[in-house]
JSON list of C-alpha atoms in Angstrom, two decimals:
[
{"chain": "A", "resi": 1416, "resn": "UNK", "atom": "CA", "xyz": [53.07, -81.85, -58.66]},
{"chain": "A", "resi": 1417, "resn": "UNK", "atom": "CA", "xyz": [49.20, -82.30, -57.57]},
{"chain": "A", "resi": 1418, "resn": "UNK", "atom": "CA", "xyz": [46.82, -80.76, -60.08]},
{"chain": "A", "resi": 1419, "resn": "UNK", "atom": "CA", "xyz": [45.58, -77.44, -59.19]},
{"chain": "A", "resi": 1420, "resn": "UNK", "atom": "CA", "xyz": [42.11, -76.13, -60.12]},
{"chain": "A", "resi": 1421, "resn": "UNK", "atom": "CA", "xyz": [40.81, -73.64, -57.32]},
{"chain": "A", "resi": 1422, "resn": "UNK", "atom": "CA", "xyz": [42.43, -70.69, -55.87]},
{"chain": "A", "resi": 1423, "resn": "UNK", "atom": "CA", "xyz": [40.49, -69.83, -52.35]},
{"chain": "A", "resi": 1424, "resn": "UNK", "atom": "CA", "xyz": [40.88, -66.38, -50.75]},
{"chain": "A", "resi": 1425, "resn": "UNK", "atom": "CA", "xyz": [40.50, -66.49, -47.58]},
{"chain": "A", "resi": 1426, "resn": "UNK", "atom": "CA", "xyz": [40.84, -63.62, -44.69]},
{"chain": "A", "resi": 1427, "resn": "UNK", "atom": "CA", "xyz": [42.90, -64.57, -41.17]},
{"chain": "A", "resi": 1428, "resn": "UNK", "atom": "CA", "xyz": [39.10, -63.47, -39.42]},
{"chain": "A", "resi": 1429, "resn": "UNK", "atom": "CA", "xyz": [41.40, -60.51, -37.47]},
{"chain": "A", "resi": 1430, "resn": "UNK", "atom": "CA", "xyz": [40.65, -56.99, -36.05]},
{"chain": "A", "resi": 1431, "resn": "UNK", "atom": "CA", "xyz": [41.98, -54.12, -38.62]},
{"chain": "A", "resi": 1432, "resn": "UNK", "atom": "CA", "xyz": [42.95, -52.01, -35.38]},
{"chain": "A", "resi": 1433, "resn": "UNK", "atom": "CA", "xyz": [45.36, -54.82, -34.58]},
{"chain": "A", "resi": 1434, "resn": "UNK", "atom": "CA", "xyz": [48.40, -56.78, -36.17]},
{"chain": "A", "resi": 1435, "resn": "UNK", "atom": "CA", "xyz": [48.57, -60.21, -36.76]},
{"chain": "A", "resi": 1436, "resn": "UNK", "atom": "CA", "xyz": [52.04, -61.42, -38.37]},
{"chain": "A", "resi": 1437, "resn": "UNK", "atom": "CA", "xyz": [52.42, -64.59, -40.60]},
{"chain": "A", "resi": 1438, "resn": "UNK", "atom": "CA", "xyz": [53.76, -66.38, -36.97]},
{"chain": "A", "resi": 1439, "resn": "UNK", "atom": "CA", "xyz": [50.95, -65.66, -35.04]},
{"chain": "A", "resi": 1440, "resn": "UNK", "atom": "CA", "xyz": [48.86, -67.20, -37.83]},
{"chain": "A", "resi": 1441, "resn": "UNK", "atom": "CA", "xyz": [51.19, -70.72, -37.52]},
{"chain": "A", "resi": 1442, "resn": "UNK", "atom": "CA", "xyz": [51.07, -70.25, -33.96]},
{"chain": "A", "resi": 1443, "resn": "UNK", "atom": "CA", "xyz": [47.06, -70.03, -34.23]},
{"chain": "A", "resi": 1444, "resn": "UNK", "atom": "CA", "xyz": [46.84, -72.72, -36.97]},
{"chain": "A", "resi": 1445, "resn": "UNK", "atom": "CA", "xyz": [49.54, -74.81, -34.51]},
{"chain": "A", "resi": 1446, "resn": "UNK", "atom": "CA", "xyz": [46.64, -74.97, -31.91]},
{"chain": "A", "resi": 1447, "resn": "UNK", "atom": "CA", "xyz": [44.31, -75.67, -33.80]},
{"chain": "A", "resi": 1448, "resn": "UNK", "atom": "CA", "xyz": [45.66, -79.42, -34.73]},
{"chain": "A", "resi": 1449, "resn": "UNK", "atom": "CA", "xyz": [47.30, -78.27, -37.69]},
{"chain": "A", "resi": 1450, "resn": "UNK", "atom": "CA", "xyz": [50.90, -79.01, -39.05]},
{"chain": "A", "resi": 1451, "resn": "UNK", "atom": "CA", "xyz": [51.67, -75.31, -39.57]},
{"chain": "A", "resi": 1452, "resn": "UNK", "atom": "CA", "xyz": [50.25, -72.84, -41.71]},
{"chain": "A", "resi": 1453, "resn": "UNK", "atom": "CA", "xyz": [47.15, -74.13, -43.79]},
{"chain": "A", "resi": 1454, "resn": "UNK", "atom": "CA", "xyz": [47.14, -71.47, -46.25]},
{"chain": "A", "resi": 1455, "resn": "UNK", "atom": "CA", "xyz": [49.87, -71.37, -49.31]},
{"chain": "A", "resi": 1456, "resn": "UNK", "atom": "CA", "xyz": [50.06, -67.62, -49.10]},
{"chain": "A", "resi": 1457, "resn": "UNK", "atom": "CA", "xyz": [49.51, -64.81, -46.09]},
{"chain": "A", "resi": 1458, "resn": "UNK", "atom": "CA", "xyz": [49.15, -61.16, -47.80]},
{"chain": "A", "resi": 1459, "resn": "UNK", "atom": "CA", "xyz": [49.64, -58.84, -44.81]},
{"chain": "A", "resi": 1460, "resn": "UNK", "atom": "CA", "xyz": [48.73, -55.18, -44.43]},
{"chain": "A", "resi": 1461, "resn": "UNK", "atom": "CA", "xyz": [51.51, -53.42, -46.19]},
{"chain": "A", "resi": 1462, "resn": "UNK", "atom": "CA", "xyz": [50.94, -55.85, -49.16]},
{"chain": "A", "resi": 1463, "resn": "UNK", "atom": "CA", "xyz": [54.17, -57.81, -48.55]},
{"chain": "A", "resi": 1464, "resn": "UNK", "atom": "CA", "xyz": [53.20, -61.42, -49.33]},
{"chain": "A", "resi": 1465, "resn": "UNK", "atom": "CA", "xyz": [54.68, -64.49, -47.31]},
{"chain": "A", "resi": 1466, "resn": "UNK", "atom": "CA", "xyz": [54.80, -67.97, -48.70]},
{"chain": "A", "resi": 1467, "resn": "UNK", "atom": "CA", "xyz": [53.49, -69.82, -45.69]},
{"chain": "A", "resi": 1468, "resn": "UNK", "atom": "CA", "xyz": [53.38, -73.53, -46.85]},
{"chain": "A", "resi": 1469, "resn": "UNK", "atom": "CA", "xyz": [54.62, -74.74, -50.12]},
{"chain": "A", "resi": 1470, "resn": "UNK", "atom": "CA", "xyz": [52.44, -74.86, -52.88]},
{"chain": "A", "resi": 1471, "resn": "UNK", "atom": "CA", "xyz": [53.40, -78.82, -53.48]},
{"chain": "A", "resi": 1472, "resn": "UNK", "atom": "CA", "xyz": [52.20, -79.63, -50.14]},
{"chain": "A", "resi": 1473, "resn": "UNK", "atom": "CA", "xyz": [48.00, -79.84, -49.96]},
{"chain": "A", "resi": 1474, "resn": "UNK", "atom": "CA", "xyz": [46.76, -77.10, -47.96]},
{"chain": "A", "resi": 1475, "resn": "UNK", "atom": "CA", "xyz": [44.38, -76.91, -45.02]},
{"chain": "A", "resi": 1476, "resn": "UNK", "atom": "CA", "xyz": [42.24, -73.94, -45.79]},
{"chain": "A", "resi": 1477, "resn": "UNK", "atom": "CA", "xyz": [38.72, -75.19, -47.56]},
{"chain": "A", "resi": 1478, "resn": "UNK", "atom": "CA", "xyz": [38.04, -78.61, -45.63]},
{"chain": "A", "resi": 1479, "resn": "UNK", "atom": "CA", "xyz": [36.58, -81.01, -49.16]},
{"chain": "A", "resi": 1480, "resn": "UNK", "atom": "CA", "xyz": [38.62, -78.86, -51.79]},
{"chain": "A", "resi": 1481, "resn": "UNK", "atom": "CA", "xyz": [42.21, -78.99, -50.34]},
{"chain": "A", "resi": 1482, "resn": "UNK", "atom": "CA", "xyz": [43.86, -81.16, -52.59]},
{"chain": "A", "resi": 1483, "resn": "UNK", "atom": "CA", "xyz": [42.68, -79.17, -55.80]},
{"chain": "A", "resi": 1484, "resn": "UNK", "atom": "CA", "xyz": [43.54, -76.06, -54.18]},
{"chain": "A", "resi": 1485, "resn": "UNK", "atom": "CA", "xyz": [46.08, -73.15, -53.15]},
{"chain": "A", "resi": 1486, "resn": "UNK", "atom": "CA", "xyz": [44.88, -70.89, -50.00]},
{"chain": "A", "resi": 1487, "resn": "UNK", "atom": "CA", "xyz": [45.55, -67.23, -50.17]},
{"chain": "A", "resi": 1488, "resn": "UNK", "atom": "CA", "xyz": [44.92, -65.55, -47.10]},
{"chain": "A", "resi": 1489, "resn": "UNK", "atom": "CA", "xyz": [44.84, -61.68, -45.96]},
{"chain": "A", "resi": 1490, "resn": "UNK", "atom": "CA", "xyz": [45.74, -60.21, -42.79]},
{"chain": "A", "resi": 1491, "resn": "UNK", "atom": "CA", "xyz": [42.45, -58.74, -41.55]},
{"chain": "A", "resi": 1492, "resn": "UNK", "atom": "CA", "xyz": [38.47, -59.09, -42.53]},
{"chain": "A", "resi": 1493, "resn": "UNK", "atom": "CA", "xyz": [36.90, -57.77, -39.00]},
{"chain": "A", "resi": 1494, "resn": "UNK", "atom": "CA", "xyz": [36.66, -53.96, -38.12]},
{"chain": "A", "resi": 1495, "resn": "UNK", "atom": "CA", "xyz": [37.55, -52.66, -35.08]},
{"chain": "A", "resi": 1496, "resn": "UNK", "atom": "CA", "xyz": [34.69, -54.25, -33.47]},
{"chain": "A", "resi": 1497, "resn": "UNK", "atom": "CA", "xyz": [34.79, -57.55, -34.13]},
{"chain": "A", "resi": 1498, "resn": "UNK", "atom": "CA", "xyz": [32.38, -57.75, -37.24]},
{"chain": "A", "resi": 1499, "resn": "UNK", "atom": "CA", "xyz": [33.19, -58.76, -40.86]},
{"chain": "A", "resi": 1500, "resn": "UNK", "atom": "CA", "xyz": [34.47, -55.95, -43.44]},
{"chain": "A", "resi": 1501, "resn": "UNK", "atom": "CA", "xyz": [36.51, -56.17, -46.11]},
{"chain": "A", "resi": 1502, "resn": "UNK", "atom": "CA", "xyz": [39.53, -54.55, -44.49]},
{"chain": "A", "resi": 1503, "resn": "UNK", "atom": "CA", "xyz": [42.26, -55.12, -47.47]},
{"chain": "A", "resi": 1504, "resn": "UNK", "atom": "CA", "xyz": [44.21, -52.18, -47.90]},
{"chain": "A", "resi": 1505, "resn": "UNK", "atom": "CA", "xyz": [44.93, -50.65, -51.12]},
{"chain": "A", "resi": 1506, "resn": "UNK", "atom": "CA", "xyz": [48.23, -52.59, -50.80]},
{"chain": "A", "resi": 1507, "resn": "UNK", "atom": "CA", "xyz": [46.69, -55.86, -50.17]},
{"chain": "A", "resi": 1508, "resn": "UNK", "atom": "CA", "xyz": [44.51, -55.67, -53.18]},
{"chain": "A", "resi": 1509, "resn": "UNK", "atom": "CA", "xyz": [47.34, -54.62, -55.42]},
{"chain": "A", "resi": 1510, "resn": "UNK", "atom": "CA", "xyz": [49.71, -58.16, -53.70]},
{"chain": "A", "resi": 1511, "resn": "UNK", "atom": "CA", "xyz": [46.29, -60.12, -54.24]},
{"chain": "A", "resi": 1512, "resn": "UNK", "atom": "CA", "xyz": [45.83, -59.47, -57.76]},
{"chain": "A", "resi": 1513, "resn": "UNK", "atom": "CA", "xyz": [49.45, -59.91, -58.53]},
{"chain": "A", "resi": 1514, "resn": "UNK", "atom": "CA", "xyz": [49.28, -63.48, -56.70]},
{"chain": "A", "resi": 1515, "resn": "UNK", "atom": "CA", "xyz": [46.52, -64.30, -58.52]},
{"chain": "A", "resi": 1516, "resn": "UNK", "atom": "CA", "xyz": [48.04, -63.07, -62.00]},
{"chain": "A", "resi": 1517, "resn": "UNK", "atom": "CA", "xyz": [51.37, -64.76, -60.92]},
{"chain": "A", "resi": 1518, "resn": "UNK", "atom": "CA", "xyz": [49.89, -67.99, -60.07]},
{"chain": "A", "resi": 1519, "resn": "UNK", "atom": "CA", "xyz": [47.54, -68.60, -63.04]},
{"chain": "A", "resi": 1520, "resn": "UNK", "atom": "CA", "xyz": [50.35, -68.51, -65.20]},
{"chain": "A", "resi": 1521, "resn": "UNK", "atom": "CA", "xyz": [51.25, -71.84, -63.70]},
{"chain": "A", "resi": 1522, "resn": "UNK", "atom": "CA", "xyz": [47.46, -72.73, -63.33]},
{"chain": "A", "resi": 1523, "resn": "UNK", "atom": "CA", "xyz": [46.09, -71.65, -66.33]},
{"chain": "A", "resi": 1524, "resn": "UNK", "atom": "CA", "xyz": [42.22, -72.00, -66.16]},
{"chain": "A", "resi": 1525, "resn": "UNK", "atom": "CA", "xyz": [42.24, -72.15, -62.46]},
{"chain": "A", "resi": 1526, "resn": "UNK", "atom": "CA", "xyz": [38.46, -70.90, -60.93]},
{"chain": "A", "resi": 1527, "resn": "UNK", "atom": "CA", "xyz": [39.01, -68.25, -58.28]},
{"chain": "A", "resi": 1528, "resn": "UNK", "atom": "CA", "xyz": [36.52, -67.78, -55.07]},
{"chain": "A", "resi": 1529, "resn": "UNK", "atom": "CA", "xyz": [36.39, -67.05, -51.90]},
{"chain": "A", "resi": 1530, "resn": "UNK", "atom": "CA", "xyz": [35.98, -69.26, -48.46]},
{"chain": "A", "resi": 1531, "resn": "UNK", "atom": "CA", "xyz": [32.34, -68.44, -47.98]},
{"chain": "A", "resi": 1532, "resn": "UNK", "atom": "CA", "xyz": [31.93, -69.38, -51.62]},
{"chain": "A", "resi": 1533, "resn": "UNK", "atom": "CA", "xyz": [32.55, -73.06, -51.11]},
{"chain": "A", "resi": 1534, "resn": "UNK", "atom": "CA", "xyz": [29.76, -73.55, -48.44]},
{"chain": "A", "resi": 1535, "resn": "UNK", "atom": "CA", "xyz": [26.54, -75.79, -49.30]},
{"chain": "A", "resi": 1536, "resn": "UNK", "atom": "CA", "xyz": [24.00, -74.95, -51.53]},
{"chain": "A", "resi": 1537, "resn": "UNK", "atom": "CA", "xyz": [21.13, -75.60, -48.84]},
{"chain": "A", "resi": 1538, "resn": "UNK", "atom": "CA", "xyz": [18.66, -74.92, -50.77]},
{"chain": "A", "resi": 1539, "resn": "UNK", "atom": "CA", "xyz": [19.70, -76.26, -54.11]},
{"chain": "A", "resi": 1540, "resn": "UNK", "atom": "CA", "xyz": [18.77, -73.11, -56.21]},
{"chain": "A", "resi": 1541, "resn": "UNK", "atom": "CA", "xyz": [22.87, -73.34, -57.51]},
{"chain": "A", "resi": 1542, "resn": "UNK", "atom": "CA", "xyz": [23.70, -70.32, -55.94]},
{"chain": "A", "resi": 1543, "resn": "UNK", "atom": "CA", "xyz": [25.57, -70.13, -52.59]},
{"chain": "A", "resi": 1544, "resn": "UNK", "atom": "CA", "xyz": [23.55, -67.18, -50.89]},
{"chain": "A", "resi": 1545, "resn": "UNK", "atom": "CA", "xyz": [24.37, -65.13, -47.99]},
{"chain": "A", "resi": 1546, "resn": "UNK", "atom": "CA", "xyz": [22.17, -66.60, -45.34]},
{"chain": "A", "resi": 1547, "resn": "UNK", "atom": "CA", "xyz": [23.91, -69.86, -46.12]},
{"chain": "A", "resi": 1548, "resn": "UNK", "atom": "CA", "xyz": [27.59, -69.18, -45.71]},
{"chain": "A", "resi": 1549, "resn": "UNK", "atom": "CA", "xyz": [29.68, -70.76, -43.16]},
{"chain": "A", "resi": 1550, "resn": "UNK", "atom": "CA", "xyz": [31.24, -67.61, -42.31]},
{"chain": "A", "resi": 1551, "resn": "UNK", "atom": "CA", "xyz": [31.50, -64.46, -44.00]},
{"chain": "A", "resi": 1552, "resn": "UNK", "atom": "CA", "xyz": [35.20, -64.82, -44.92]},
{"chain": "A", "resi": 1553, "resn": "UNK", "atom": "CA", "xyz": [37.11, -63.31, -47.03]},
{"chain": "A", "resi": 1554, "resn": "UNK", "atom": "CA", "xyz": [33.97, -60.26, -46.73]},
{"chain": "A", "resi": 1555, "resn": "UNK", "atom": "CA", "xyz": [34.24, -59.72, -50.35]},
{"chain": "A", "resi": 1556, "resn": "UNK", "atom": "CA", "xyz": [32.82, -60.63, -53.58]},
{"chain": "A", "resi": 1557, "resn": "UNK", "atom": "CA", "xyz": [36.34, -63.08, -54.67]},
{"chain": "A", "resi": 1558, "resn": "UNK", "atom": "CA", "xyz": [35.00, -64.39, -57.50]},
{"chain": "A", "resi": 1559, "resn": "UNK", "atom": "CA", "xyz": [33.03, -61.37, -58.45]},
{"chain": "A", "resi": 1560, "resn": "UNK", "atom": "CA", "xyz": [35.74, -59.37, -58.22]},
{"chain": "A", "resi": 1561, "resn": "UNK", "atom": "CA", "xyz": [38.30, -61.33, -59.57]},
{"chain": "A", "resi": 1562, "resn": "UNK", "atom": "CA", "xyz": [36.01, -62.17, -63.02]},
{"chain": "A", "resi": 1563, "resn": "UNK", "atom": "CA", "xyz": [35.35, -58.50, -63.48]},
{"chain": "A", "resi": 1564, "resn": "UNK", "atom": "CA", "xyz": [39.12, -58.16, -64.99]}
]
């Protein structure tokens, strides 16, 4: 088993008003290049979780922090216009922190954050700040959120 030090939340970058099932995300990730599904786990509205890739295999989610990583990823993140929101429905936050729970169990000490957290500290003050993300995703505090438990 590869060692396993970073959970990354991620969201699929999807309108709220519309659906977008675990196979249209392999589809999309399909034609992109990829070799199915990059992320380890797709959380979709109702809170139903789907394994997507096995959590043996490296993921393709966070490009630099792949192989130290599992990629969580929830249906949603753009409101019904097209612009970042945390969409997660009560049942998607309940499924993501039950994930989480679930998976540091078997990853004890794993740090938790999300995509946007992982882009480059341009201006080298050791915090990533909004006006340096790569994108907005997952359009929530992750780590905040998660080290508030």
């Amino acid at each position: 088993m590869r060692t396993i030090n970073l959970i990354v939340v991620h969201c699929s970058a999807t309108r709220e008003d519309k659906s977008f099932t675990e196979h249209d995300l392999e589809t999309c990730h399909r034609r992109r290049g990829f070799n199915g599904t990059g992320y380890h786990f797709y959380i979709r509205r109702n809170g139903d979780i789907k394994s997507t890739r096995p959590i043996g295999r490296i993921g393709a989610h966070a490009r630099g922090f792949n192989k130290e990583s599992i990629g969580i990823c929830y249906e949603g993140g753009l409101d019904c216009r097209g612009v970042p929101k945390d969409t997660r429905t009560s049942w998607q936050k309940h499924s993501l922190r039950v994930l989480i729970l679930t998976l540091l169990k078997d990853f004890p000490g794993c740090h938790i954050c999300g995509h946007r957290d992982l882009s480059p500290d341009l201006n080298g003050n050791g915090e990533i700040e909004p006006e340096e993300w790569i994108k907005a995703c997952p359009c929530f505090e992750a780590s905040k959120e998660w080290n508030r438990e």
